[in-house]
Amino acid sequence: MSKWVYTFGDGKAEGSAAMRDLLGGKGANLAEMSTIGVPVPPGFTISTEVCTYYYTHGNAYPAGLDAAVAAAVKGIEAVIGAGFGNAENPLLVSVRSGSRASMPGMMDTVLNLGLNDRTVIGLANRSADERFAYDSYRRFIQMYSDVVLGVEHHLFEDALDDVKRDAGVTQDTELSAADLRALVDAYKKIVAEELGKPFPQSVADQLWGAIGAVFGSWMNQRAITYRRLHNIPESWGTAVTVQSMVFGNMGADCATGVAFTRDPSTGENSFYGEYLVNAQGEDVVAGIRTPQHLTVKGKTKHGSTLPAMEEVMPTLFEDLGKIRTILEAHYKDMQDMEFTIQQGKLWMLQTRNGKRTVRAAVKIAVDMVNEGVLTKEEAVLRVEPQALDQLLHPTLDPKAPRKILAKGLPASPGAASGKVVFTAEDAEAWVKDKGEKVILARAETSPEDIGGMHVAEGVLTTRGGMTSHAAVVARGMGTPCVAGAGEIRIDAKARTMRVRDVVVNEGDVVTLDGSTGEVILGEVPTIQPEMTGDFATLMGWVDEIRTLKVRTNAETPLDAETARKFGAEGIGLCRTEHMFFDPKRIVAMREMILARNEAGRRAALAKLLPFQRQDFVDLFTIMKGLPVTVRLLDPPLHEFLPNTEAEQEEVAKASGVDAATVRAVVLQLHESNPMLGHRGCRLGVTYPEIYEMQARAILEAAVQVSKATGTSVVPEIMIPLVMDKAELDMMKAVVDAVAKEVFAAAGVTLDYTVGTMIELPRAALRAGKIAESAAFFSFGTNDLTQTTLGMSRDDAGSFLEIYRRKGVVEADPFATLDQEGVGELIRIAAERGRATRPGIKLGICGEHGGDPASVAFCQSVGLDYVSCSPYRVPIARLAAAQAAVRQKQG
Amino acid sequence: MSKWVYTFGDGKAEGSAAMRDLLGGKGANLAEMSTIGVPVPPGFTISTEVCTYYYTHGNAYPAGLDAAVAAAVKGIEAVIGAGFGNAENPLLVSVRSGSRASMPGMMDTVLNLGLNDRTVIGLANRSADERFAYDSYRRFIQMYSDVVLGVEHHLFEDALDDVKRDAGVTQDTELSAADLRALVDAYKKIVAEELGKPFPQSVADQLWGAIGAVFGSWMNQRAITYRRLHNIPESWGTAVTVQSMVFGNMGADCATGVAFTRDPSTGENSFYGEYLVNAQGEDVVAGIRTPQHLTVKGKTKHGSTLPAMEEVMPTLFEDLGKIRTILEAHYKDMQDMEFTIQQGKLWMLQTRNGKRTVRAAVKIAVDMVNEGVLTKEEAVLRVEPQALDQLLHPTLDPKAPRKILAKGLPASPGAASGKVVFTAEDAEAWVKDKGEKVILARAETSPEDIGGMHVAEGVLTTRGGMTSHAAVVARGMGTPCVAGAGEIRIDAKARTMRVRDVVVNEGDVVTLDGSTGEVILGEVPTIQPEMTGDFATLMGWVDEIRTLKVRTNAETPLDAETARKFGAEGIGLCRTEHMFFDPKRIVAMREMILARNEAGRRAALAKLLPFQRQDFVDLFTIMKGLPVTVRLLDPPLHEFLPNTEAEQEEVAKASGVDAATVRAVVLQLHESNPMLGHRGCRLGVTYPEIYEMQARAILEAAVQVSKATGTSVVPEIMIPLVMDKAELDMMKAVVDAVAKEVFAAAGVTLDYTVGTMIELPRAALRAGKIAESAAFFSFGTNDLTQTTLGMSRDDAGSFLEIYRRKGVVEADPFATLDQEGVGELIRIAAERGRATRPGIKLGICGEHGGDPASVAFCQSVGLDYVSCSPYRVPIARLAAAQAAVRQKQG
């Protein structure tokens, strides 16, 4: 005969963690805990095979199940010392579903089963709490009637409201035992009226009703939908776990509490937790009574006068300490445990990996390696990469009150306070002339705002997404930024901003939390980051383990130095255009754009050359021979020209042409969709002299630094927005010709490579051909996401939030790589590129390079490196190590 | 011993057309012609195997080649009756390359070989034209020295300039025989000085030098590059063909001429051509002497007084007539032949398929089927689909003079003249109030210009490409349009336009040729189209043969009716947004956009519903049960709001809100890249009530027309810009819910389908998943091209022309589908879609649906239909038939 029922409890179990398919996650876990000596309330699990049988046999149970369940109930009674349906000492049980895969909240649960008009009295007597007993009973009737009997929920709500009104109270908790008794009567009447028969008083009937309901809930609409969305086969079925309820409120020998095996705030290896004598679990968290500390140490540390469990129940405390050791050894992680002591007997209700601060996470991971519990590989999996941010940036003091004005996107982490200003010029003036700390608030930023962004403590925008100009630049600078705070209306002319009726004037202090997106009125104290020894130790292991290199996106010496400090192994993306916005250079840049012919452009470019060369001298010197990938000019030229008439007149004056000419050029360069316009290598094909100058600046700088330092610089020159091999060939020819000249003039020859961004779907598809000429591919996933999804990152704010809310997308595709769409193109390009050129160097330089999920994807595709903004380098390093470990684990 | 040399001439040949690999295209063709009885000047071909031998044996020839060539030269001498190197009656030959694949102009050719200081005198005597003989000699020296001896070309040019200066003339033709004799001496001196040895006088040395040069040219840089670009293997090698030169200028028994087997202008089956007695080939085309007609009929028809060949050389004319018959029977096509009569003997120098007008092409194809020469399948291949345009639109009288002002893109075919106006309002006013014919000239058009475009004879824009708004709308209307004429500067305020110093004022007459892109000053007479019986016959065969259905893109009754007249089999794309620009409707549309909440939007939509329903009633009625695919609202909402402050104030007044509100909404809806913004189904997801109204209008109209006509209407409702199945599911649910309501109210149920555009790379990649919910895919190749290439069609004008000039792209990817990039995505989507839903209906509705090359691609991918603008329907039908025939042929 088949075995349908698996018991657990009393230090043994018929199942184990390995039997997840048969017992469901919950049943298998309870069996495992029982086996390793954790005192879980006894119970049994009806296997998923019964579910399968049930659905293939017209909702009938297999022969013998009845007897097996009865026997298992007897087993529970024996362990717990109570009787199922026994009026004096009633055993109450919970009945829960449990599938192989977690389906949280999708199926049904019944608690407190075993209560009836007789046993409720027994429960009242044993707990000496009549109110508790009747409250449990009325909750049981309501839950059971809803889940098992199909009585509409609202009928009970109405009855509850009636009783409250009659009692003249508003809160459920204000009802007396007598009120609740009356409510039980009302509930039973509802059931009898609705069903034409009374609420079941037989506890066996109750149990079978609940078992049937749980099996039935496998096929409810919610569960079916959930399975479809998560690709869970219907054939798996659910198990049913029946477990004894235990109570911590049956006298002074009862208690309930929560405990952490280590301090979740600091990570210190000391037992930490709180408990209450003669209380229910809710009481600890509800704040009605003040919880007491588990340990004397904890009591002392927190200045509590209430006795610790260590003092009050020393033996049980010792038991709990042993379980602490067992569970940590078993789960190899800090545990967050719930326990109940019922009449002098300790029961563990739940254990799970405990939430902790990132500082604690790092310390626990490092300690556990030192304790021999974890390997280094396991340890690096224990810290959430994203959370490292908190260790790299100032954070708001969590205890300080905050008056939240609005919420935007957490666009660049860190927290900062300052006086709000509304133009980049004001920001510079206030900082330089008045020595103020400022927050720059703009509808959106443009490259002309760079100066103001540099001096600001934080940047706030009301438009744009996670990869808007403001967000990208701020992250690169390590400046906190809240982007796309759409509730805020900025009136830059009036120098105010408002959210509904709150008006913030220029000079008012605001605080930004770039890690949460909060915009806060007034100043909030911040906590400065410190990189502890444990952090350094962990990151050392991270670097041993990972196989993906981590580079940075940087174009200024400050960025490059910051990134080196954070462990960057080169520059993956140096955007040369950012170098042209400096006031000294923009004049020459505009002269180039306004030139009527090639000779005019060349004259202007000649003025830019020394600046650009010095940029690269600085970067190459800082990067000390590490690879530097330089992207040639990418944005459309109109980005370098101003939009307002006043500014255009200034430019005209500075460039020695008339204002009409400037206006005409601005008009001529105007584009409907600049993102898809005359940019990237399209500029290089049109005006090869621009790329020629840039190639010359790069190669002359490489020669100069190589000679000066004796370290060979190997520049990687990257051609952007390529869609076809022909473009790359044409631009490579320009670079190669310049290289020949530069090397001839210098009398030395350096290695350099020419490669391309893969940032258009066509480039990904044609990668096999393009790889014939490209020494490397760098996936520009920002633009590749924009084109693959047909979604402008600057405009997506208006609907992406709705998409997320309606479940069309799970994550912002500009923050986390869309693996199904963009990811497939990356896979295709990597495969085709390697087929043509087996050793082709592959990297990613979009914003996704710093996103852990995206880094894992890069590992799976076998890229050589990821590149991200300086402050995300440690995150990417950790994510890469985790990806390497997980890949090894399969 | 291997056979290295293959002779031809005198009605026989050792080779044939089948031996293309061995003899090259030219050699094989000459052999074939010789075999079928066409008197080609005799010669021989040295096979490609010799080339292979040459390159694998250190540029040495195989044993026996020498003797074989000598024997073959003897053979030529015998046929032609002249001697190679014979001073009295010299045989001259040409030496040419010939590869298996055509490589025009890539390799070397030598003409007039066999001339030396002695034979030149013989040639002078026999032609009685000393000037001709020495001109031939000096040309030979120059060509031979350049190609074979490697003497720099410019040295000869300098010497020629010297002689002309000495003679006091400016044209080569003005030089006398004595001048040319002196030039020959000068050339020989140059050669002797450059090479240190005299120009070869031995004709055998000349011949072997030329043969070596031709083989050598297989590996010149041009040829190598050409092969790389066209994937021609180096191993194929080239053949060398040596052929007798013949001369039509050796006396009154000599002549030269060109002949067409049928009239290339009308297609009439009558012999047509011109000739000159005692003349060289150049003389016929150079216009120095007036050519005479071949036939008396031709002479009479063209009112010539000069005798026809039929009269002057009746026997030779009869010979030529026989060859006419032979060649047409052999090539099964109208031939364009060149012939020379040397001393009473007729030689055919060349024959090729003759160029013809499209009217002639249609007539010839139909006639040849009726004559039993061609099958219907062959006949449909004989007409260039694109050329059909000329039969559908008025064309400019080719004889009328034209004063071209500027050239833009041929954006919508046809020709029209009218008075130029610069605003849509003026266009409407001038036409309606004054009864004028107008040409609307704009920098670019927007949907608000529709009214003016409708009444204009033609549309001219200075910006935008082949798929700009102006181009697309004009093609749909069948209105001639020249787009992107960038040389023209329009000053709409001043009501003028100018090209450099030419100013055109409002009211001046201009003519547009939308088939060539010409903008012409003044009026040019036009020729009206007529669809002849032959046209109808051919199109009947086209419809029998093709397997691809052809639908139209149409949203107005006029478009739909035009398309039906042209044979459209349904509507593949009905763009509903075009329906909202009507002045009566735009008010409600704007009210909807300005509404503050869903209730406000619903109120405005309720006003639009009756209009929209009537649109579909009209279309369904016209289409009589043929399928109609309706795309729900696609463009971003800001397209419906005006940009100027004045217009915004008007809208505010009309909508009953204040101007500040309108401005705020315009600002809020502004997008950086509207193409990638809040549009398509993103609108539907955000405001489901919009799609709900549209679905209701479609389905209520379908019910109404089905009831009224008794013909079942099966609407195909298309959701645009889908990137994920979730979006489609959400919108399909909206449609299905409306359908349920509409059918319940009407008491009938109709079939309808819901499908999607595939216009984003992600949609193509996720097609397998999307097909779970989509009944059909329609490839929106305009947008798919924009996203795959990252290229805005509105902005591409600024660099696409440069790309074309520099050879980066071959064709405008918005006119002809980019098969390597966009095409691969279509293939992927079709495969994945069919894998999920084998019967899924697949079509294309971008502008490419009317492009023959793209139609062929659609056939190869196995789409069900293409859809294009009404005037392109016949083109697409013919292209589809051709694609079907070619696919069958493999």
Tab-separated table of N, CA and C in Angstrom, chain A residues 259-261 264 333-337 351-357 361 364:
chain	number	residue	atom	x	y	z
A	259	ALA	N	13.861	35.697	18.236
A	259	ALA	CA	15.284	35.728	18.544
A	259	ALA	C	16.107	35.715	17.266
A	260	PHE	N	17.214	36.432	17.297
A	260	PHE	CA	18.164	36.409	16.183
A	260	PHE	C	19.429	35.724	16.672
A	261	THR	N	19.980	34.864	15.852
A	261	THR	CA	21.164	34.137	16.315
A	261	THR	C	22.374	35.062	16.444
A	264	PRO	N	21.280	41.592	14.451
A	264	PRO	CA	20.953	41.931	13.061
A	264	PRO	C	21.370	43.353	12.692
A	333	ASP	N	23.518	30.328	8.342
A	333	ASP	CA	23.224	31.759	8.213
A	333	ASP	C	22.562	32.227	9.494
A	334	MET	N	22.656	33.504	9.705
A	334	MET	CA	21.990	34.088	10.858
A	334	MET	C	20.486	33.839	10.726
A	335	GLN	N	19.867	33.341	11.831
A	335	GLN	CA	18.452	32.988	11.792
A	335	GLN	C	17.601	33.965	12.600
A	336	ASP	N	16.413	34.142	12.106
A	336	ASP	CA	15.382	34.933	12.779
A	336	ASP	C	14.305	33.911	13.174
A	337	MET	N	14.186	33.652	14.497
A	337	MET	CA	13.356	32.540	14.959
A	337	MET	C	12.156	33.062	15.742
A	351	THR	N	11.648	29.460	11.632
A	351	THR	CA	13.012	30.000	11.562
A	351	THR	C	13.279	30.386	10.120
A	352	ARG	N	13.960	31.452	9.928
A	352	ARG	CA	14.275	31.880	8.561
A	352	ARG	C	15.544	32.720	8.623
A	353	ASN	N	16.178	32.877	7.460
A	353	ASN	CA	17.364	33.721	7.431
A	353	ASN	C	16.942	35.126	7.836
A	354	GLY	N	17.689	35.708	8.785
A	354	GLY	CA	17.265	36.976	9.351
A	354	GLY	C	17.650	38.161	8.493
A	355	LYS	N	16.766	39.121	8.433
A	355	LYS	CA	17.094	40.387	7.776
A	355	LYS	C	18.148	41.084	8.619
A	356	ARG	N	19.012	41.871	7.960
A	356	ARG	CA	20.094	42.524	8.694
A	356	ARG	C	20.521	43.763	7.917
A	357	THR	N	21.218	44.647	8.573
A	357	THR	CA	21.773	45.795	7.872
A	357	THR	C	22.911	45.292	6.990
A	361	ALA	N	25.508	42.282	7.539
A	361	ALA	CA	25.634	41.229	6.536
A	361	ALA	C	27.099	40.966	6.224
A	364	ILE	N	28.822	39.350	9.361
A	364	ILE	CA	28.406	37.954	9.565
A	364	ILE	C	29.057	37.056	8.519
